Coordinates of C-alpha atoms in Angstrom, one line a residue:
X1220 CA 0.0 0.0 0.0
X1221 CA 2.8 2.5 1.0
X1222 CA 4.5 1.7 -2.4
X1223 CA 0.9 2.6 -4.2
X1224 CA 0.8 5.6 -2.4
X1225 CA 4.6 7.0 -3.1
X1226 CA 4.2 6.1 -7.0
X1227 CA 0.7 7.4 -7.5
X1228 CA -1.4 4.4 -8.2
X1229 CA -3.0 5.6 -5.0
X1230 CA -3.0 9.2 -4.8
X1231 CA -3.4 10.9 -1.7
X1232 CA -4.1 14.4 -1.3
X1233 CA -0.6 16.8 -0.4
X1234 CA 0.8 17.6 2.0
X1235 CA 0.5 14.1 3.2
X1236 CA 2.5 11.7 5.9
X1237 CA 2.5 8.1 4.4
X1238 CA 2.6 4.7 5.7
X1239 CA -0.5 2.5 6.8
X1240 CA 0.8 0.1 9.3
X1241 CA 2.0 0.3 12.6
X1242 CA 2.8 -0.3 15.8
X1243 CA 3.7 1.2 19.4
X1244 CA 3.0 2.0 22.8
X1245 CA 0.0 3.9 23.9
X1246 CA 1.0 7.1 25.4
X1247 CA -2.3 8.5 26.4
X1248 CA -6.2 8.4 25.8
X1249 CA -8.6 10.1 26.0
X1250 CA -11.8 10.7 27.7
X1251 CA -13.9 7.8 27.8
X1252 CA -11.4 5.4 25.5
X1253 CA -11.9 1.4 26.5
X1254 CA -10.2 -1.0 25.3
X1255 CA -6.5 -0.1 25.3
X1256 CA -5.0 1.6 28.3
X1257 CA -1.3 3.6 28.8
X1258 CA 1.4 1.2 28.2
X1259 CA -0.5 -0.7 25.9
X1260 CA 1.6 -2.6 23.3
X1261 CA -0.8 -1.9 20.0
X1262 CA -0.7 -2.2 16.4
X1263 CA -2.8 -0.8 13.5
X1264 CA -4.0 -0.7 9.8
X1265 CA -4.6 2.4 8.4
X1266 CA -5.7 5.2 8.1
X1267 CA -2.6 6.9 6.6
X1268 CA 0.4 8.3 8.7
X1269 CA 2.3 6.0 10.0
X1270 CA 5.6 7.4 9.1
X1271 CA 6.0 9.3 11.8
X1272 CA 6.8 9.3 15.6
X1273 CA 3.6 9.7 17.6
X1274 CA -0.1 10.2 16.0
X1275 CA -3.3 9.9 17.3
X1276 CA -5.6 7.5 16.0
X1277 CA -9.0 6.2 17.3
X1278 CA -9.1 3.5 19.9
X1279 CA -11.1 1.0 17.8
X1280 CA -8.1 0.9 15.3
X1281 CA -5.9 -1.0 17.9
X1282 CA -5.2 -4.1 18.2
X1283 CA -3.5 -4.8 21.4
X1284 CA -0.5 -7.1 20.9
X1285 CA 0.9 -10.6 23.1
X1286 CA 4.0 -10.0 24.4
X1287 CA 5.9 -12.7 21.7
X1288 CA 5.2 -10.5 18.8
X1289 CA 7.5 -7.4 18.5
X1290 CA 6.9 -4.3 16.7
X1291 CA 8.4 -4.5 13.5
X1292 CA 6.3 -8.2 12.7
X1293 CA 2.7 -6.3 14.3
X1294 CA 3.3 -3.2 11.7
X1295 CA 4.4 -5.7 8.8
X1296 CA 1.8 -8.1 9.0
X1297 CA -1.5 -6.6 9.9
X1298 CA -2.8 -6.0 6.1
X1299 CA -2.0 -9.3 5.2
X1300 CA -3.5 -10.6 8.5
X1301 CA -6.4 -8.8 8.0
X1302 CA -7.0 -10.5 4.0
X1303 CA -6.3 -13.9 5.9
X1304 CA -8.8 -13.3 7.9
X1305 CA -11.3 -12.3 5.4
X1306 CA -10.5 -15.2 3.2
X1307 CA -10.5 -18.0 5.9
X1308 CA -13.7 -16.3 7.6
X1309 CA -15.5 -14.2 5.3
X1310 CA -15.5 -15.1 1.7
X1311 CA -15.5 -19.1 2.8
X1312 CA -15.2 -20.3 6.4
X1313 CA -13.2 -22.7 6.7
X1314 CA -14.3 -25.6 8.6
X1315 CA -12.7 -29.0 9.8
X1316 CA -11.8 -31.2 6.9
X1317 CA -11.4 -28.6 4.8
X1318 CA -8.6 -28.2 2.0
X1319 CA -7.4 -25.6 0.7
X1320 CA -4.7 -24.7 -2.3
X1321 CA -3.0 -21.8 -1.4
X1322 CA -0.7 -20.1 -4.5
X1323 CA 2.4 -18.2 -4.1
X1324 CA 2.2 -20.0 0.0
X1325 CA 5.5 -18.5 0.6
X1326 CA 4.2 -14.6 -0.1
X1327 CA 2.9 -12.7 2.6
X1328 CA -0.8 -13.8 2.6
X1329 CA 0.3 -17.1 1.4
X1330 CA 2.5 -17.4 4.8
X1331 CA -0.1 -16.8 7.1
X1332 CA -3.1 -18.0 5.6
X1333 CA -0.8 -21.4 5.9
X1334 CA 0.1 -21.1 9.4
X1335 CA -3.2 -19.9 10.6
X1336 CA -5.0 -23.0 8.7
X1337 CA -2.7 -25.3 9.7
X1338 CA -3.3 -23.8 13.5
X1339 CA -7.0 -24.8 12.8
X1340 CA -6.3 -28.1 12.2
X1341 CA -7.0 -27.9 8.2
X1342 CA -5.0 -29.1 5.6

């Protein structure tokens, strides 16, 4: 997406601060925010903004992150995670005895969507 965005495929409107994923520590919230608290270890997709050192972004946005998954893997992978999800829950759930062909498995998408079935027991 950030590639799409620097060369134009995706035009954004200037001045503009790219980047869609990311990751960090909350630092504050506001009034009446649940879900995430101060010292939260969070990660996000979207909207644009990323590159850059602190931004404010609504609560329901975060996803609050296990301690086993650092930073750098949250802000790479939660686009990706996201489509996996979609695929293996929205467009056909995937149920027990299922098989699926996944093509280019050792992309991005491909990646997960193989760990994640195979964490669900499907082949």
């Amino acid at each position: 997406m950030d590639v799409y965005h620097r060369t134009g495929l995706y035009p954004q409107p200037l001045p503009f601060t790219p980047g869609v994923e990311g990751a960090g520590t909350v630092e504050a919230a506001g009034e009446g925010v649940a879900g995430v608290r101060i010292g939260d270890r969070v990660a996000y997709a979207g909207p644009v903004g990323s590159y850059s050192e602190a931004r404010l972004i609504d609560a329901d946005r975060l996803v609050r992150l296990p301690d086993a998954i650092d930073f750098e893997s949250a802000a790479a992978m939660m686009l990706q995670g996201m489509t996996v999800r979609m695929l293996l829950r929205a467009v056909h759930r995937v149920e027990p005895g299922d098989t699926i062909l996944v093509h280019a498995a050792a992309g991005g998408v491909g990646l997960i969507m193989c760990q994640w079935a195979k964490a669900l027991g499907r082949r």
